[in-house]
Short mmCIF file of C-alpha atoms in Angstrom, two decimals:
data_model
loop_
_atom_site.label_atom_id
_atom_site.label_comp_id
_atom_site.label_asym_id
_atom_site.label_seq_id
_atom_site.Cartn_x
_atom_site.Cartn_y
_atom_site.Cartn_z
CA MET A 1 4.49 15.36 10.27
CA ALA A 2 2.34 13.34 7.89
CA ILE A 3 2.73 13.50 4.13
CA ASN A 4 0.19 15.61 2.26
CA VAL A 5 -1.13 16.04 -1.26
CA GLY A 6 1.58 17.77 -3.31
CA ASP A 7 4.45 16.25 -1.32
CA ARG A 8 7.08 13.99 -2.85
CA ILE A 9 7.30 10.36 -1.69
CA PRO A 10 10.40 9.87 0.50
CA ASP A 11 13.24 7.79 -0.90
CA VAL A 12 13.42 4.61 1.18
CA THR A 13 13.67 0.89 0.45
CA LEU A 14 10.76 -1.54 0.59
CA MET A 15 11.04 -5.27 -0.07
CA LYS A 16 9.23 -7.46 -2.59
CA MET A 17 9.18 -11.25 -2.66
CA THR A 18 10.46 -12.75 -5.91
CA ASP A 19 11.18 -16.29 -7.08
CA LYS A 20 14.77 -15.73 -5.90
CA GLY A 21 13.80 -14.33 -2.50
CA PRO A 22 13.30 -10.82 -1.16
CA ALA A 23 14.40 -8.01 -3.47
CA PRO A 24 14.78 -4.31 -2.65
CA VAL A 25 12.39 -1.77 -4.16
CA LYS A 26 13.75 1.77 -3.96
CA THR A 27 10.82 4.15 -3.84
CA GLY A 28 12.63 6.90 -5.76
CA GLU A 29 12.96 4.58 -8.74
CA TYR A 30 9.65 2.76 -8.23
CA PHE A 31 7.48 5.88 -8.49
CA LYS A 32 9.54 7.76 -11.07
CA GLY A 33 7.75 8.66 -14.30
CA ARG A 34 4.56 6.71 -13.71
CA LYS A 35 1.23 6.70 -11.94
CA VAL A 36 0.93 4.29 -9.01
CA VAL A 37 -1.91 3.59 -6.58
CA VAL A 38 -0.62 2.72 -3.13
CA PHE A 39 -2.71 1.44 -0.29
CA ALA A 40 -1.46 0.54 3.15
CA LEU A 41 -2.93 -1.33 6.03
CA PRO A 42 -2.09 -2.39 9.58
CA GLY A 43 -1.20 -6.01 8.88
CA ALA A 44 -1.22 -8.95 6.53
CA PHE A 45 -3.74 -11.68 7.33
CA THR A 46 -5.72 -9.40 9.67
CA PRO A 47 -9.53 -9.39 9.32
CA THR A 48 -10.38 -6.04 7.68
CA CYS A 49 -7.22 -6.14 5.58
CA SER A 50 -7.92 -9.68 4.31
CA ASN A 51 -11.69 -9.47 4.00
CA GLN A 52 -12.17 -5.93 2.62
CA HIS A 53 -9.15 -3.83 1.77
CA LEU A 54 -6.88 -6.08 -0.33
CA PRO A 55 -9.76 -7.96 -2.02
CA GLY A 56 -11.31 -4.69 -3.21
CA PHE A 57 -8.10 -3.70 -5.01
CA ILE A 58 -7.66 -7.18 -6.47
CA GLN A 59 -11.23 -7.17 -7.82
CA LYS A 60 -10.94 -3.64 -9.27
CA SER A 61 -7.33 -3.92 -10.50
CA ASP A 62 -8.17 -4.09 -14.21
CA THR A 63 -10.49 -1.08 -13.97
CA ILE A 64 -7.93 0.94 -11.98
CA LYS A 65 -5.14 0.08 -14.40
CA GLY A 66 -7.44 0.91 -17.29
CA LYS A 67 -7.46 4.50 -16.00
CA GLY A 68 -3.73 4.91 -16.68
CA VAL A 69 -2.33 3.47 -13.46
CA ALA A 70 0.88 1.52 -14.09
CA GLU A 71 0.80 -0.45 -10.85
CA ILE A 72 -1.17 -0.99 -7.65
CA ALA A 73 0.95 -1.54 -4.54
CA CYS A 74 -0.06 -2.83 -1.14
CA VAL A 75 2.26 -1.82 1.72
CA SER A 76 2.28 -3.16 5.25
CA VAL A 77 4.72 -3.22 8.14
CA ASN A 78 5.39 -6.90 7.52
CA ASP A 79 8.39 -8.62 5.96
CA ALA A 80 8.55 -9.62 2.29
CA PHE A 81 8.00 -13.30 3.14
CA VAL A 82 4.69 -12.56 4.89
CA MET A 83 3.58 -10.15 2.18
CA GLY A 84 4.43 -12.69 -0.53
CA ALA A 85 2.53 -15.47 1.23
CA TRP A 86 -0.46 -13.23 1.88
CA GLY A 87 -0.53 -12.09 -1.75
CA LYS A 88 -0.54 -15.71 -2.94
CA ALA A 89 -3.25 -16.67 -0.46
CA GLN A 90 -5.42 -13.76 -1.67
CA GLY A 91 -4.74 -14.24 -5.41
CA ALA A 92 -3.00 -10.88 -5.78
CA GLU A 93 -0.38 -12.03 -8.31
CA ASP A 94 -0.33 -9.84 -11.45
CA LYS A 95 -2.98 -7.58 -9.90
CA VAL A 96 -1.45 -6.01 -6.79
CA THR A 97 2.26 -5.75 -5.94
CA MET A 98 2.86 -6.75 -2.33
CA LEU A 99 5.56 -4.60 -0.70
CA GLY A 100 6.94 -5.29 2.74
CA ASP A 101 7.95 -2.41 4.99
CA GLY A 102 9.40 -4.72 7.63
CA ASN A 103 11.11 -2.03 9.71
CA GLY A 104 8.39 0.55 9.09
CA ASP A 105 10.86 2.94 7.40
CA PHE A 106 8.46 3.96 4.62
CA THR A 107 5.49 4.21 6.97
CA LYS A 108 7.41 6.35 9.46
CA ALA A 109 8.87 8.56 6.70
CA LEU A 110 5.30 9.25 5.54
CA GLY A 111 4.24 10.02 9.10
CA LEU A 112 1.42 7.50 8.77
CA ASP A 113 2.47 5.12 11.54
CA PHE A 114 0.75 4.29 14.82
CA ASP A 115 1.65 2.37 17.95
CA GLY A 116 -0.16 -0.96 17.95
CA SER A 117 1.72 -2.27 20.99
CA GLY A 118 -1.51 -2.53 22.96
CA PHE A 119 -2.55 -5.24 20.50
CA GLY A 120 0.90 -6.89 20.42
CA MET A 121 1.56 -5.50 16.93
CA GLY A 122 4.28 -2.87 17.56
CA THR A 123 4.58 -0.01 15.08
CA ARG A 124 2.08 -0.33 12.24
CA SER A 125 0.73 1.66 9.31
CA LEU A 126 -2.48 3.59 9.37
CA ARG A 127 -4.98 2.42 6.78
CA TYR A 128 -4.82 4.70 3.72
CA SER A 129 -4.68 4.86 -0.04
CA MET A 130 -3.05 7.38 -2.31
CA LEU A 131 -2.47 8.16 -5.94
CA VAL A 132 1.16 8.96 -6.71
CA ASP A 133 2.13 10.48 -10.06
CA ASP A 134 5.87 10.65 -10.83
CA GLY A 135 6.67 10.50 -7.12
CA VAL A 136 4.22 13.22 -6.06
CA VAL A 137 1.11 12.51 -3.97
CA LYS A 138 -1.98 13.54 -5.95
CA SER A 139 -4.60 12.20 -3.52
CA LEU A 140 -4.41 10.83 0.01
CA ASN A 141 -7.25 9.00 1.71
CA LYS A 142 -6.70 8.28 5.41
CA GLU A 143 -9.25 5.93 6.92
CA PRO A 144 -10.88 7.48 10.01
CA ASN A 145 -11.94 4.08 11.37
CA PRO A 146 -9.16 1.44 11.19
CA GLY A 147 -11.77 -1.34 11.17
CA GLU A 148 -13.14 -0.15 7.83
CA ALA A 149 -11.76 0.15 4.30
CA LYS A 150 -14.14 2.67 2.75
CA VAL A 151 -12.33 6.01 2.44
CA SER A 152 -9.13 4.13 1.58
CA GLY A 153 -10.81 1.51 -0.59
CA ALA A 154 -10.63 0.76 -4.29
CA ASP A 155 -13.96 2.42 -5.10
CA ASN A 156 -12.83 5.76 -3.67
CA ILE A 157 -9.54 5.66 -5.62
CA LEU A 158 -11.49 4.85 -8.79
CA ALA A 159 -13.65 7.91 -8.23
CA GLN A 160 -10.47 10.02 -8.00
CA LEU A 161 -9.10 8.75 -11.29
#
C-alpha cells in the first residue's frame, strides 16, 4: 500500500556520498524536527530526470528553501556513487542532497516502486515529490506520466508551500 498524506515516513537507511565515501542516512533522524522536500525519480542520468526533474529543483532551490524548507532531497534507486556523480554533473551541490536507495528499501517501504525490468532497469521508483514536516507527509505529488516532471516538479511544490 502506498504512503499517503498524513502518514509517517518509514524508518529505513538511504546512502549519501561524502568526501570519505558513502555514509548512511537514517530517515527517522533525517526528517525529525524539520521540513524537507523530497522528490524521487526512476534513475540517475536518464533523460526526463536529467533534463527536467533535477534541474528544476536545482534552479528553484533558493526559493524553496526561502519558504522554510531545511533541505531538498533527491532519491533514486541508484547507489550513492552514481547519485554523487550525477549530482556533481548537474551542479546540485549545496542545492539538492542526492540520496541513493540502492536496494530500493525506501521506495518499497513507501509503496512507490514499479517494475522496470522490461527496460532492463529492475525495481525503480515512481516519479513523485512530497513535502515532509517532522517525518509526516504533508503533500504527495505522484506523476501520472513517467516521461514528465510537472505534477512532481519544483513549481508544483512551490505552490504548495
